[in-house]
Coordinates of C-alpha atoms and ligand atoms in Angstrom, one line a residue:
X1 CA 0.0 0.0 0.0
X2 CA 1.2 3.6 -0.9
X3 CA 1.6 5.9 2.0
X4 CA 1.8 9.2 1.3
X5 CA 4.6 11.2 3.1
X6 CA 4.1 14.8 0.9
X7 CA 4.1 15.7 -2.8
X8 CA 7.6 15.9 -3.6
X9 CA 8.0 12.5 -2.0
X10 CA 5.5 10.7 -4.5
X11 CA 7.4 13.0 -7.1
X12 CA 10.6 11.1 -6.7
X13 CA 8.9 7.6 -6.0
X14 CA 7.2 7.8 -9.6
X15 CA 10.2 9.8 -10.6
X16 CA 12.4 6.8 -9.7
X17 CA 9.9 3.7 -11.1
X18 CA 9.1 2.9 -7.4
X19 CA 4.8 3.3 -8.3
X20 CA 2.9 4.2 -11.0
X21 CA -0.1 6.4 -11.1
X22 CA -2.2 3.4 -11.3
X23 CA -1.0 1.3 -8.5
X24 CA -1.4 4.7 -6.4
X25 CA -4.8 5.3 -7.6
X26 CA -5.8 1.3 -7.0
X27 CA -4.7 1.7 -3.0
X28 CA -6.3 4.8 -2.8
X29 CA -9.7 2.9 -3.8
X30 CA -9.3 0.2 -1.7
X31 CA -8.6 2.1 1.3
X32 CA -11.8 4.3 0.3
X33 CA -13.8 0.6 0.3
X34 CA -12.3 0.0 3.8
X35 CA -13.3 3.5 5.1
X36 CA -16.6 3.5 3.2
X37 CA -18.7 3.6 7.0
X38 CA -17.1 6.9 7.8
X39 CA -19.2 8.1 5.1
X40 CA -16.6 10.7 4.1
X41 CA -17.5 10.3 0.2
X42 CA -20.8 10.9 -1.4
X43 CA -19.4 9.3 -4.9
X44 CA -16.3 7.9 -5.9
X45 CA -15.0 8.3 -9.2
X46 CA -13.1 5.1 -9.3
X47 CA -13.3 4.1 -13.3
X48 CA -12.5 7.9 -14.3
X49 CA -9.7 8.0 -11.8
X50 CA -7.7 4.6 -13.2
X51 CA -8.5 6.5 -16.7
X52 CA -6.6 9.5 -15.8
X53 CA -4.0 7.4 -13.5
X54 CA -3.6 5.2 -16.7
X55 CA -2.7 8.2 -18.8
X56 CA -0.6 10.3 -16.5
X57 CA 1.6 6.6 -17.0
X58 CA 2.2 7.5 -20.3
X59 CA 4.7 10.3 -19.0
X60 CA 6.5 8.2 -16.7
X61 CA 9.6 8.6 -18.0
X62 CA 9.2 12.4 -18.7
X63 CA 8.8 14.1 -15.6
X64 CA 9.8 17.4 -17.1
X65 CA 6.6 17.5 -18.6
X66 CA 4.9 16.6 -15.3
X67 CA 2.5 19.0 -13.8
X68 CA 2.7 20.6 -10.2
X69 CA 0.3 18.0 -8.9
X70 CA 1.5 15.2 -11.2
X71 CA -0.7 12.2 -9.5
X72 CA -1.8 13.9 -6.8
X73 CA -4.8 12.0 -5.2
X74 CA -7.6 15.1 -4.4
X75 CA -10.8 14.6 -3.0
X76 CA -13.3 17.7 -3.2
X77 CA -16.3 19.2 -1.5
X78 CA -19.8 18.7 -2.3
X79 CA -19.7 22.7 -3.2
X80 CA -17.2 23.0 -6.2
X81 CA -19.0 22.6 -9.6
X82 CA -16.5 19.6 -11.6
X83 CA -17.8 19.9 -14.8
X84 CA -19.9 16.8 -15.8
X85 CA -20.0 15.5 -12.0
X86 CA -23.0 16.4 -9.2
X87 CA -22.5 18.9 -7.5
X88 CA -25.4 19.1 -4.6
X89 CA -24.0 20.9 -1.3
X90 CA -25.3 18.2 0.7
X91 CA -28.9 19.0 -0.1
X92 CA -31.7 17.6 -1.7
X93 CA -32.2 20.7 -3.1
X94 CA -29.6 19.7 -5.7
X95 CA -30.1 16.6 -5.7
X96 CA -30.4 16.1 -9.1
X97 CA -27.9 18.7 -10.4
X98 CA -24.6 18.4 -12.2
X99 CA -22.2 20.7 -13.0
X100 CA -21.7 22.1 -16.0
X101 CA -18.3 24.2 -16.0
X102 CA -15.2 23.8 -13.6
X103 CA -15.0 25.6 -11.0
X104 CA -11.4 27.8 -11.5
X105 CA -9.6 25.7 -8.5
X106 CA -10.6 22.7 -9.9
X107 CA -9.6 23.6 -13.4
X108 CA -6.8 24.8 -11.7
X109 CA -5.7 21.6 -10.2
X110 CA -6.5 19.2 -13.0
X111 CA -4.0 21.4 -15.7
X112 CA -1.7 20.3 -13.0
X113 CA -2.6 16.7 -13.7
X114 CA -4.0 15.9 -10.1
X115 CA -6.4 13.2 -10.0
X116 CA -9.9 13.7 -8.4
X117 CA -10.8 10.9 -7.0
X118 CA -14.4 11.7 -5.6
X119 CA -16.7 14.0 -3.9
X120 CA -17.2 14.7 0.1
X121 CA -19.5 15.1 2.4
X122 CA -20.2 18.1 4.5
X123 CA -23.0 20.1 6.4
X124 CA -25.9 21.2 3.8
X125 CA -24.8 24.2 2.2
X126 CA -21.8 24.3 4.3
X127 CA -23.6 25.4 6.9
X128 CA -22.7 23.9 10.4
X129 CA -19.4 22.8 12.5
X130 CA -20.8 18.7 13.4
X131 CA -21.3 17.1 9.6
X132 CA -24.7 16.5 11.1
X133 CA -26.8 18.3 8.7
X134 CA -26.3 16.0 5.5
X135 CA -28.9 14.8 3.2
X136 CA -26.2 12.1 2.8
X137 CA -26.3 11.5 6.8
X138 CA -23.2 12.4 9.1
X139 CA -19.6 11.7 8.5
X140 CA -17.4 10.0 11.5
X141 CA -13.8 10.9 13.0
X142 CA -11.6 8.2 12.5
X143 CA -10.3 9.0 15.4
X144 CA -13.0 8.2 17.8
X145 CA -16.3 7.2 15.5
X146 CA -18.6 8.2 18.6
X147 CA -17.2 11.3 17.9
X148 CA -18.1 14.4 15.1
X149 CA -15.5 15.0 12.3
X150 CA -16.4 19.0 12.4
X151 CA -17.6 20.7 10.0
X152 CA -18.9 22.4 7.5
X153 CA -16.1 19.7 5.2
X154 CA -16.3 17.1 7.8
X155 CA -16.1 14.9 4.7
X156 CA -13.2 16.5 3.3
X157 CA -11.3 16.3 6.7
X158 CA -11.7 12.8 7.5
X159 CA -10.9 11.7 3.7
X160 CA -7.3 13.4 4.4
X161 CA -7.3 11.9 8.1
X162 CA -8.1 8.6 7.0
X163 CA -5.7 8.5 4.0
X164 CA -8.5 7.8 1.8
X165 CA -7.1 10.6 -0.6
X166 CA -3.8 13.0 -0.2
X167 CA -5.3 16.0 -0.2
X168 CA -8.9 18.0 -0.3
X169 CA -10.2 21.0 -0.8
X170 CA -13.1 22.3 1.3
X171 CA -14.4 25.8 1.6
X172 CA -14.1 27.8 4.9
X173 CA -16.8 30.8 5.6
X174 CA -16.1 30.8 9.4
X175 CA -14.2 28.0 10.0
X176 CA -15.0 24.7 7.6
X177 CA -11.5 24.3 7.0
X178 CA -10.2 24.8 10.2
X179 CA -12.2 23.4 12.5
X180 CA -12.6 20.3 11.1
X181 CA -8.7 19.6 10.5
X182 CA -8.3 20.6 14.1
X183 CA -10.7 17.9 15.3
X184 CA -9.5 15.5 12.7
X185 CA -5.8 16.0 13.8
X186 CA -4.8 17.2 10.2
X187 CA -3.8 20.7 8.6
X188 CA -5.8 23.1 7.5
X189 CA -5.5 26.4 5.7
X190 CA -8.0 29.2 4.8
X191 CA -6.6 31.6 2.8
X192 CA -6.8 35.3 2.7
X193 CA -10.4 36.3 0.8
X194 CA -9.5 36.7 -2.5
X195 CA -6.9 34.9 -2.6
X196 CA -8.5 32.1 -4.5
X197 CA -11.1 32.5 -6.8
X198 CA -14.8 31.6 -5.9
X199 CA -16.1 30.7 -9.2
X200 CA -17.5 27.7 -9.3
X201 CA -18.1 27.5 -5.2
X202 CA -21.5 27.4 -4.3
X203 CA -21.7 30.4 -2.5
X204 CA -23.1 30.4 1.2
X205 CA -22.1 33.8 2.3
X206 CA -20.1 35.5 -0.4
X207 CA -18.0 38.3 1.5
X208 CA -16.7 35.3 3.9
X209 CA -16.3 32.3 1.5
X210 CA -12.8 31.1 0.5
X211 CA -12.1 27.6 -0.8
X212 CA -9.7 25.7 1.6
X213 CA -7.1 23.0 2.2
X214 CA -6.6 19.9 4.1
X215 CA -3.3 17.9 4.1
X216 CA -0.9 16.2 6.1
X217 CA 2.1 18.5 6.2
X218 CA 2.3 22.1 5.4
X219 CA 4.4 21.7 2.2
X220 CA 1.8 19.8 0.8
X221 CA -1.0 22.8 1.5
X222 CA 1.4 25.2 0.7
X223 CA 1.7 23.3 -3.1
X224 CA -2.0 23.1 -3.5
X225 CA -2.6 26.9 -3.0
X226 CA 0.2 27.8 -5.2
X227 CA -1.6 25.9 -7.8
X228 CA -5.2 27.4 -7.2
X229 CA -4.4 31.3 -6.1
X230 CA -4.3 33.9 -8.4
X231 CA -6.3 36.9 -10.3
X232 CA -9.3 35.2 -12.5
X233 CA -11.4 37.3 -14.8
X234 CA -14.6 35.2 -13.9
X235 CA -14.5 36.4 -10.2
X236 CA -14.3 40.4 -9.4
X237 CA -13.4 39.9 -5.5
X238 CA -10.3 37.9 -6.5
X239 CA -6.7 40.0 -5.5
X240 CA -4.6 40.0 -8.6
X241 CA -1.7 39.9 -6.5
X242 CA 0.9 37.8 -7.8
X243 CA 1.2 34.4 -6.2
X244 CA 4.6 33.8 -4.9
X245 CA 6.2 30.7 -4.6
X246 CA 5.2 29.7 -1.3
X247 CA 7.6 26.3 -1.4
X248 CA 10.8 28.5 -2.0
X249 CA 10.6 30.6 1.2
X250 CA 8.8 27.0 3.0
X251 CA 12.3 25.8 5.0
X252 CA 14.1 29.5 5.0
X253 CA 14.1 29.8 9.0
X254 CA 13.4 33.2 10.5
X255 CA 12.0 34.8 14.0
X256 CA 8.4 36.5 13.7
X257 CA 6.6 38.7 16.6
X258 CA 3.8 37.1 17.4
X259 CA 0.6 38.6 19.0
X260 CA -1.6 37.0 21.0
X261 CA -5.1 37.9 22.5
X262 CA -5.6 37.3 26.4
X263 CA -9.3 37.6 25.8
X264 CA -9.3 34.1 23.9
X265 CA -7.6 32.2 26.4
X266 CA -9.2 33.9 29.3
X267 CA -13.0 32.9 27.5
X268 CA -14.9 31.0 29.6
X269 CA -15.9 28.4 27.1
X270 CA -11.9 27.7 26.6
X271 CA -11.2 23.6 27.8
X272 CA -8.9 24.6 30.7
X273 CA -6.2 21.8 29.1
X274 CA -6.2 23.8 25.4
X275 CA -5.4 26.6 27.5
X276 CA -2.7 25.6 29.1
X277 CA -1.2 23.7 26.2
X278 CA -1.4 26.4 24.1
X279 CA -0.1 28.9 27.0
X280 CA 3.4 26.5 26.9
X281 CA 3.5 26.4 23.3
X282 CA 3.7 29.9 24.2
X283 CA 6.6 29.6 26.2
X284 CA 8.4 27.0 23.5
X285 CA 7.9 29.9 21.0
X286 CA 9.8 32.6 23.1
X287 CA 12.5 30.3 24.2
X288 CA 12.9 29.6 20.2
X289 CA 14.0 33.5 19.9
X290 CA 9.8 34.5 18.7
X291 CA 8.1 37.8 20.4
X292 CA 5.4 36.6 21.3
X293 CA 3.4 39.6 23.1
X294 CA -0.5 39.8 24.6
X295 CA -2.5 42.4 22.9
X296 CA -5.5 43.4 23.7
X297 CA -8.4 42.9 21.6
X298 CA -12.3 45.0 22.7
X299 CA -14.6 42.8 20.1
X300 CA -14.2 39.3 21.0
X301 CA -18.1 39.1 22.2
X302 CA -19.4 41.0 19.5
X303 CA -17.7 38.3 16.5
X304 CA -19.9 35.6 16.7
X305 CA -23.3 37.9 16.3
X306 CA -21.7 39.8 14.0
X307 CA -20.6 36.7 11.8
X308 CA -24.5 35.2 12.8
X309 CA -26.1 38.2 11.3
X310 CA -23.9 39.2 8.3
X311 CA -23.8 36.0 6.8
X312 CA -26.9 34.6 7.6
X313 CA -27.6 37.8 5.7
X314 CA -26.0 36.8 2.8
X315 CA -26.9 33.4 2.5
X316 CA -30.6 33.9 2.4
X317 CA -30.1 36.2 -0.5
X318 CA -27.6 33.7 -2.3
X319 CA -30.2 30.9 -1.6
X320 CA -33.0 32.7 -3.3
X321 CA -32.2 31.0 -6.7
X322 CA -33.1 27.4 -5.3
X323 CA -37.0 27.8 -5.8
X324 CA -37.9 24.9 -8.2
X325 CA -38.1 27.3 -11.4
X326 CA -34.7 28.9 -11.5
X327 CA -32.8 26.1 -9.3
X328 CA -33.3 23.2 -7.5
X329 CA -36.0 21.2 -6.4
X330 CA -39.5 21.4 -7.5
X331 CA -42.2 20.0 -5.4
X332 CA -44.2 16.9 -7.0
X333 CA -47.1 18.2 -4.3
X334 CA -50.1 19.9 -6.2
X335 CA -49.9 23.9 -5.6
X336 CA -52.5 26.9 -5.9
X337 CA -49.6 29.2 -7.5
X338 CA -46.6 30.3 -8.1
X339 CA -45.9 31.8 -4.4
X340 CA -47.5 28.0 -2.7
X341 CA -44.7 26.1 -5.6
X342 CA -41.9 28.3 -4.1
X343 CA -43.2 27.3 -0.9
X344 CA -43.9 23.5 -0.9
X345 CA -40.3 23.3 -3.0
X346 CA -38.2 25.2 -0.7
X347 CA -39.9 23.6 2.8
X348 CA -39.4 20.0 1.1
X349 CA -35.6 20.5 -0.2
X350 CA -34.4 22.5 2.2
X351 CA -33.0 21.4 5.8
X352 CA -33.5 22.4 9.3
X353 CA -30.6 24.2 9.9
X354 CA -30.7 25.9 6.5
X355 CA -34.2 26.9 6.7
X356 CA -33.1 28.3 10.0
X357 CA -30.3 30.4 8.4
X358 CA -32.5 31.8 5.7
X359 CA -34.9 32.8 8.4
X360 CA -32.5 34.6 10.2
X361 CA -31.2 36.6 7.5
X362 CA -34.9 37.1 5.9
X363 CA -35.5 39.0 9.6
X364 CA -31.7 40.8 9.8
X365 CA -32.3 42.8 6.7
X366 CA -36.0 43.3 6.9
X367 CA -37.3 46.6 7.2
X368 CA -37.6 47.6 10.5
X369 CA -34.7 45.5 11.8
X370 CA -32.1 46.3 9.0
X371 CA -30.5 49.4 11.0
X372 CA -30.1 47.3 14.0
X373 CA -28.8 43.9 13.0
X374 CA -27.3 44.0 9.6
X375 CA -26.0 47.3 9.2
X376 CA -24.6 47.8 12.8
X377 CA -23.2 44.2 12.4
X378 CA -21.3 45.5 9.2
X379 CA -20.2 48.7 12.1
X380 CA -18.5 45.8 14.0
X381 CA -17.0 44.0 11.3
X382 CA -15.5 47.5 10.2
X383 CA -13.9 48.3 13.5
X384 CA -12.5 44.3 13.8
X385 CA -10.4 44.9 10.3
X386 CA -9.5 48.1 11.6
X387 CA -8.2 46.9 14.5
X388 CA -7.0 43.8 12.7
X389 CA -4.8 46.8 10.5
X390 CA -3.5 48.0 13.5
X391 CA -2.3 44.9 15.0
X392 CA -0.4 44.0 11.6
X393 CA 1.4 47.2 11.4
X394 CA 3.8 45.9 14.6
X395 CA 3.4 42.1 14.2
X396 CA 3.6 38.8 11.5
X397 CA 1.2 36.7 13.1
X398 CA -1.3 36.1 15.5
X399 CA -1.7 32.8 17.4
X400 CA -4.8 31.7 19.1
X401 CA -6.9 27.8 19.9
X402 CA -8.6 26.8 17.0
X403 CA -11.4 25.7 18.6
X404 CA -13.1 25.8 22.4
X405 CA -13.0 22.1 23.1
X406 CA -12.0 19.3 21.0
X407 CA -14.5 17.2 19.0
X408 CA -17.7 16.5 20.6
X409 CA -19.8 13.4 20.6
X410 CA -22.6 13.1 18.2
X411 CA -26.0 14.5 19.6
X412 CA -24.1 16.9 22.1
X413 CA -24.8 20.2 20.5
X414 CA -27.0 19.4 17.6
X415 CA -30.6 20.6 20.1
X416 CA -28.8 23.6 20.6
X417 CA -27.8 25.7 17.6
X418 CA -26.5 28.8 20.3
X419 CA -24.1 26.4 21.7
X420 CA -23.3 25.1 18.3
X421 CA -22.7 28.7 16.8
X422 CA -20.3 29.5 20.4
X423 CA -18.2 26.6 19.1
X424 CA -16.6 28.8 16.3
X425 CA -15.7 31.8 18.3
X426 CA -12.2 31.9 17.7
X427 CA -12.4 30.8 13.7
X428 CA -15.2 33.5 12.4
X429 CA -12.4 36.2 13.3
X430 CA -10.4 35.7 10.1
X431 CA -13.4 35.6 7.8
X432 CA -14.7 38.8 9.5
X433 CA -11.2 40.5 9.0
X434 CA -10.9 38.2 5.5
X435 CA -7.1 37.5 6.5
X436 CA -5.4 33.8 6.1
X437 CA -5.4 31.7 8.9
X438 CA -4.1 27.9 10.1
X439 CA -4.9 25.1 11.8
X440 CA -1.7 22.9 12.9
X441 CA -2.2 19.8 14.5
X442 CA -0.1 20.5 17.7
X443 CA -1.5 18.7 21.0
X444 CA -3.5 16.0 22.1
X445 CA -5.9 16.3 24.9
X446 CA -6.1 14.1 27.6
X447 CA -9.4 12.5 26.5
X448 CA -7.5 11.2 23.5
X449 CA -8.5 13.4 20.9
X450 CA -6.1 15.3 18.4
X451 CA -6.3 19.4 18.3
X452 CA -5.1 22.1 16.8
X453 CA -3.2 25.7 16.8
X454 CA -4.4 28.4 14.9
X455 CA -2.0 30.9 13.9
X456 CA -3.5 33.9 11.6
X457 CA -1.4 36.4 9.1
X458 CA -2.5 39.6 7.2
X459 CA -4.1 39.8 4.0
X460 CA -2.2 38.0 1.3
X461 CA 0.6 37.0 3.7
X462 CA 0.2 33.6 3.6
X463 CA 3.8 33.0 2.6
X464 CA 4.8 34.1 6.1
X465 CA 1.9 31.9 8.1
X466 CA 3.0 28.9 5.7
X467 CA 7.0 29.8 6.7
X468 CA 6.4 29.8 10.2
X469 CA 4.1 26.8 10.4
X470 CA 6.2 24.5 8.8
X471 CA 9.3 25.4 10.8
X472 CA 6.6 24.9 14.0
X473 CA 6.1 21.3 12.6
X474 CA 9.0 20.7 11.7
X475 CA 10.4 21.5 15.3
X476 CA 7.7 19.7 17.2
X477 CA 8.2 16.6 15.4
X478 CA 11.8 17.0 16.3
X479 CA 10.8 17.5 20.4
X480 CA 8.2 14.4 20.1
Ligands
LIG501 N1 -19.5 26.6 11.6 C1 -19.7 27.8 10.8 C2 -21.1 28.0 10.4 O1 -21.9 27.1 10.7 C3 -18.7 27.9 9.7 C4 -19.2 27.2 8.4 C5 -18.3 27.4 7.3 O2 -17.2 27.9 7.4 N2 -18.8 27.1 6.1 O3 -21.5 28.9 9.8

């Protein structure tokens, strides 16, 4: 069986005649058969994916005419259009759609002759931090199967965790990415917004979305979002700042100053063993030569309502189009008229948590209650970037937990959608202040489960977070 150690490693073994494409691809399957009860994948595109194995053979023995992602095993989320494949966000909505263009990351990633091997699971619309809001049912951690994966791309996290693919893509509006990989004991990067075009995505809350990574090591993520960043015509909010090479600067070793917010590891809802862990990694870092200073930080009660409200917002204009004419499902029920076909379509395809969301941004921007939810929400989110501005202008990063507590059993929070939403108090930050952000799989908790630190950059800095975080991998493998 092929393990995979990063890129550049399964580079050199089909550089040096050790695998081929193919016999990669066939492992890959067959662990995906073993795994199939964790429910990570909603299809698996085995037959296309020995087709394209089969012909990336043919250039064996040239690998200068390899692509950056030559035989890379990807899995993607149920909200990226692959042209030709479903594409459904989890909902029966779509459950009869298929895509028909690539979404520009995925076009990205196939000129660089990656392999998709399948589609995941995730929470309906990416909406949610458990996986337990699926039309396809929930995904498990392989960690602990009693236990959730995260979410929104629980299915993308658990396909990396369970080496049922080498990387994935998910998408991260307040946390999908991270979150997930943090409860999954994997990697996981959100970029900066516009740092990746979001053509293609299905959009749940546009001023928030950005498509995501999950891998094993930091190279590898860093690889992937060389390949899929950059300026693209078909989406206006993309930066066409130039994309460096993120590999290149990877292993140069440096000291950062490092800012760190009391108020997060003060929070009541903070596990008491994160806390310390994280407040010794603290420590570690300073003793490596780091600055790593407290700073003080006035908004952390106001970023979850504000994220509740402002994209809540969003998505119940961006769900508009799913009303059985334009989009999506179209009741089979007998209806009155036009208003009682919207109706019966959109309560029958729609889910409980999404219905929810729509409702809540339906009442935000309503007249009446526009002034005070939406727009002063949009007030907050102002003065959080420009005190996220301020706290770039003297330091390189900002390091905080990932997540309150690591994952929870199924059924824990899912009666409770307040307590759920609380959960992603330190992740909605970076969408909020649409800056790049981590998660490194650092500690394990005493209860046996995996998690994470987060460390954030500013705008377009991801070269920096990615420099840093692998040299804080790199040196905690060396310490373990
Ligand atoms: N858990 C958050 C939510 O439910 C984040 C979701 C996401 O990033 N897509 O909104």
């Amino acid at each position: 069986m092929y393990t995979h150690r990063s890129i550049s490693d399964l580079r050199n073994k089909l550089s040096c005649g050790e695998v081929t494409c193919t016999e990669i691809v066939s492992s890959y399957l067959k662990q995906i058969e073993n795994k199939k009860h964790l429910n990570a994948f909603i299809e698996v595109y085995a037959a296309e994916a020995l087709e394209k194995a089969k012909s990336l053979d043919q250039k064996l023995k040239t690998p200068n005419s390899w692509g950056k992602l030559f035989g890379t095993v990807i899995g993607i989320k149920d909200v990226l259009c692959y042209k030709d494949h479903h594409v459904g966000a989890a909902s029966k909505v779509l459950e009869n759609y298929t895509a028909i263009y690539n979404a520009t990351a995925i076009q990205k990633i196939l000129d660089e002759d990656a392999i998709i091997i399948g589609n995941l699971n995730c929470d309906e619309f990416a909406m949610g931090s458990s996986n337990e809001h699926s039309s396809h049912g929930r995904v498990l951690n392989a960690w602990d199967e009693t236990r959730v994966p995260g979410g929104s791309s629980g299915g993308s996290a658990v396909a990396v965790q369970a080496n049922m693919c080498m990387v994935s893509l998910g998408s991260d509006t307040g946390g999908s990415v991270r979150q997930p990989a943090d409860f999954c004991g994997i990697i996981g990067l959100k970029p900066s917004y516009g740092r990746v075009s979001r053509y293609g995505l299905l959009a749940y809350a546009s001023s928030f979305d950005q498509i995501g990574i999950f891998a094993h090591g930091v190279e590898d993520a860093a690889l992937v979002l060389e390949v899929i960043a950059g300026a693209d015509e078909y989406d206006s909010t993309c930066s066409s700042s130039p994309v460096p090479n993120y590999i290149s600067s990877l292993n140069q070793k440096a000291t950062f100053k490092i800012a760190y917010f009391p108020e997060c590891l003060e929070h009541p809802s903070l596990d008491q063993e994160i806390k310390t862990n994280i407040e010794q990694r603290i420590r570690e870092l300073r003793s490596q030569g780091h600055t790593v200073e407290a700073v003080g930080f006035d908004y952390l009660d106001f970023i979850v309502p504000a994220y509740y409200i402002l994209t809540t917002a969003e998505a119940s204009s961006n769900l508009s189009r799913y009303d059985g004419v334009r989009f999506g499902y179209r009741t089979d029920a007998p209806v009155d008229n036009l208003q009682d076909l919207y109706k019966k379509s959109r309560s029958a395809g729609f889910g409980k948590e999404v219905k929810r969301r729509i409702m809540l941004g339906t009442f935000v921007l309503s007249t009446g209650y526009y002034d005070a939810y939406y727009a002063k929400a949009q007030q907050v989110r102002r003065l959080i970037a420009d005190q996220t501005k301020e706290i770039f202008k003297s330091y390189d990063l900002l390091l905080m937990p990932t997540t309150p507590s690591t994952a929870f059993k199924f059924g824990e929070k899912s009666n409770d959608a307040v307590e759920m939403f609380l959960g992603d108090l330190y992740t909605v930050y970076a969408n909020l202040a649409g800056i790049a952000a981590i998660s490194m799989p650092m500690f394990k908790h005493s209860n046996g489960m995996p998690f994470g630190l987060q460390i954030l950059a500013d705008k377009m800095k991801e070269s920096t977070l990615l420099q840093f975080s692998n040299q804080a991998m790199h040196q905690m493998k060396h310490v373990e």
